[in-house]
Amino acid sequence: MQKLVESFIATANAFDVEGALSLFAADAVINDVSVGDAFVGRAGVRIYLERFFVGYNTTSRLLSIETPDDFNSNVRLDFTGDFGHEVGILKIAINSEGRIERIDADLE
C-alpha cells in the first residue's frame, strides 16, 4: 500500500495524468467532500486529476499513512498550489488486483 500511495503522489506531482490513471480500477470512484462531488470511472478520475492537480498546480507531500489491512489506508497529505496550502485526508481502498477502487477525500 505504501508503494501505491507513493506512486500516486509521484505521478500526480509530475502532472502525469496517464501514469496516475494506470493506478486506478476502471470503475474507480473519487468522492471529494471538500469539492462536493464524486468522480466516477477513469473518465471521472481524469477530470478530477486535471481539474484539481494539474489545474491548480498542486503538489502533495505525504505526512502519514495508516494501513489497517491489505486493502485500505488512511493517508494524510500536505497540499500546496495556486489555492494556497491545505492538509487533507485520503481514505484509499484497493481491489484484489492492487488498483485503487475508491478514494474518499476531505480537507482537515
Tab-separated table of C-alpha atoms in Angstrom:
chain	number	residue	atom	x	y	z
A	1	MET	CA	0.000	0.000	0.000
A	2	GLN	CA	2.852	2.375	0.828
A	3	LYS	CA	4.329	1.875	-2.644
A	4	LEU	CA	0.966	2.528	-4.333
A	5	VAL	CA	0.423	5.715	-2.320
A	6	GLU	CA	3.937	6.912	-3.143
A	7	SER	CA	3.350	6.147	-6.844
A	8	PHE	CA	0.096	8.105	-6.796
A	9	ILE	CA	1.786	11.102	-5.161
A	10	ALA	CA	4.746	10.975	-7.568
A	11	THR	CA	2.596	10.757	-10.713
A	12	ALA	CA	0.171	13.438	-9.504
A	13	ASN	CA	3.055	15.763	-8.554
A	14	ALA	CA	4.564	15.248	-12.029
A	15	PHE	CA	1.136	16.040	-13.578
A	16	ASP	CA	1.397	12.624	-15.234
A	17	VAL	CA	-2.338	12.055	-15.607
A	18	GLU	CA	-1.883	8.850	-17.646
A	19	GLY	CA	0.532	7.436	-15.077
A	20	ALA	CA	-1.833	8.248	-12.221
A	21	LEU	CA	-4.805	6.783	-14.115
A	22	SER	CA	-2.938	3.495	-14.520
A	23	LEU	CA	-3.142	3.073	-10.730
A	24	PHE	CA	-6.965	3.117	-10.742
A	25	ALA	CA	-9.521	0.397	-11.445
A	26	ALA	CA	-11.785	1.064	-14.444
A	27	ASP	CA	-14.780	1.611	-12.143
A	28	ALA	CA	-12.927	3.680	-9.512
A	29	VAL	CA	-14.632	6.469	-7.595
A	30	ILE	CA	-13.152	9.576	-6.019
A	31	ASN	CA	-15.617	11.136	-3.602
A	32	ASP	CA	-14.284	14.523	-2.504
A	33	VAL	CA	-16.386	16.116	0.219
A	34	SER	CA	-14.333	19.327	0.051
A	35	VAL	CA	-15.477	19.982	-3.545
A	36	GLY	CA	-18.917	18.449	-3.039
A	37	ASP	CA	-18.729	15.964	-5.896
A	38	ALA	CA	-17.894	12.390	-6.824
A	39	PHE	CA	-15.868	11.423	-9.888
A	40	VAL	CA	-16.727	8.014	-11.329
A	41	GLY	CA	-14.713	5.718	-13.583
A	42	ARG	CA	-11.409	6.532	-15.238
A	43	ALA	CA	-13.073	9.388	-17.150
A	44	GLY	CA	-14.164	10.932	-13.849
A	45	VAL	CA	-10.767	10.353	-12.238
A	46	ARG	CA	-9.150	12.057	-15.244
A	47	ILE	CA	-11.389	15.109	-14.758
A	48	TYR	CA	-10.503	15.197	-11.066
A	49	LEU	CA	-6.753	14.985	-11.692
A	50	GLU	CA	-6.810	17.550	-14.488
A	51	ARG	CA	-9.000	19.989	-12.552
A	52	PHE	CA	-7.604	19.765	-9.025
A	53	PHE	CA	-3.997	18.685	-9.530
A	54	VAL	CA	-2.907	19.997	-12.935
A	55	GLY	CA	-5.344	22.936	-12.960
A	56	TYR	CA	-4.327	24.205	-9.526
A	57	ASN	CA	-0.626	23.309	-9.866
A	58	THR	CA	-0.989	21.072	-6.792
A	59	THR	CA	1.957	19.437	-5.101
A	60	SER	CA	1.347	16.821	-2.414
A	61	ARG	CA	3.628	15.674	0.367
A	62	LEU	CA	2.956	12.553	2.424
A	63	LEU	CA	2.567	13.336	6.115
A	64	SER	CA	1.404	9.941	7.365
A	65	ILE	CA	-0.142	6.670	6.295
A	66	GLU	CA	-2.094	4.169	8.371
A	67	THR	CA	-2.864	0.795	6.832
A	68	PRO	CA	-5.466	-1.089	8.883
A	69	ASP	CA	-5.457	-4.005	6.411
A	70	ASP	CA	-4.148	-5.037	2.982
A	71	PHE	CA	-6.908	-3.195	1.091
A	72	ASN	CA	-7.327	0.122	2.923
A	73	SER	CA	-5.217	3.044	4.003
A	74	ASN	CA	-5.759	6.424	5.590
A	75	VAL	CA	-3.357	8.925	4.103
A	76	ARG	CA	-2.688	12.420	5.414
A	77	LEU	CA	-1.209	14.813	2.840
A	78	ASP	CA	0.096	18.352	2.759
A	79	PHE	CA	-1.186	20.125	-0.375
A	80	THR	CA	0.231	23.322	-1.853
A	81	GLY	CA	-0.665	25.016	-5.105
A	82	ASP	CA	-2.330	28.038	-6.672
A	83	PHE	CA	-5.036	27.802	-3.969
A	84	GLY	CA	-2.531	28.187	-1.123
A	85	HIS	CA	-1.961	25.482	1.479
A	86	GLU	CA	-4.238	22.735	2.855
A	87	VAL	CA	-3.919	19.463	4.726
A	88	GLY	CA	-6.136	16.650	3.566
A	89	ILE	CA	-7.105	13.072	4.254
A	90	LEU	CA	-7.469	10.398	1.575
A	91	LYS	CA	-9.129	7.133	2.561
A	92	ILE	CA	-7.914	4.795	-0.160
A	93	ALA	CA	-9.363	1.357	-0.903
A	94	ILE	CA	-7.798	-1.008	-3.426
A	95	ASN	CA	-9.191	-4.066	-5.177
A	96	SER	CA	-7.691	-7.552	-5.271
A	97	GLU	CA	-5.628	-6.562	-8.343
A	98	GLY	CA	-3.913	-3.783	-6.374
A	99	ARG	CA	-5.638	-0.918	-8.197
A	100	ILE	CA	-7.337	1.981	-6.455
A	101	GLU	CA	-11.092	1.398	-6.428
A	102	ARG	CA	-12.145	4.253	-4.160
A	103	ILE	CA	-10.780	7.405	-2.602
A	104	ASP	CA	-12.775	9.371	-0.053
A	105	ALA	CA	-11.104	12.764	0.174
A	106	ASP	CA	-11.618	15.682	2.533
A	107	LEU	CA	-9.681	18.607	3.952
A	108	GLU	CA	-8.936	18.997	7.646
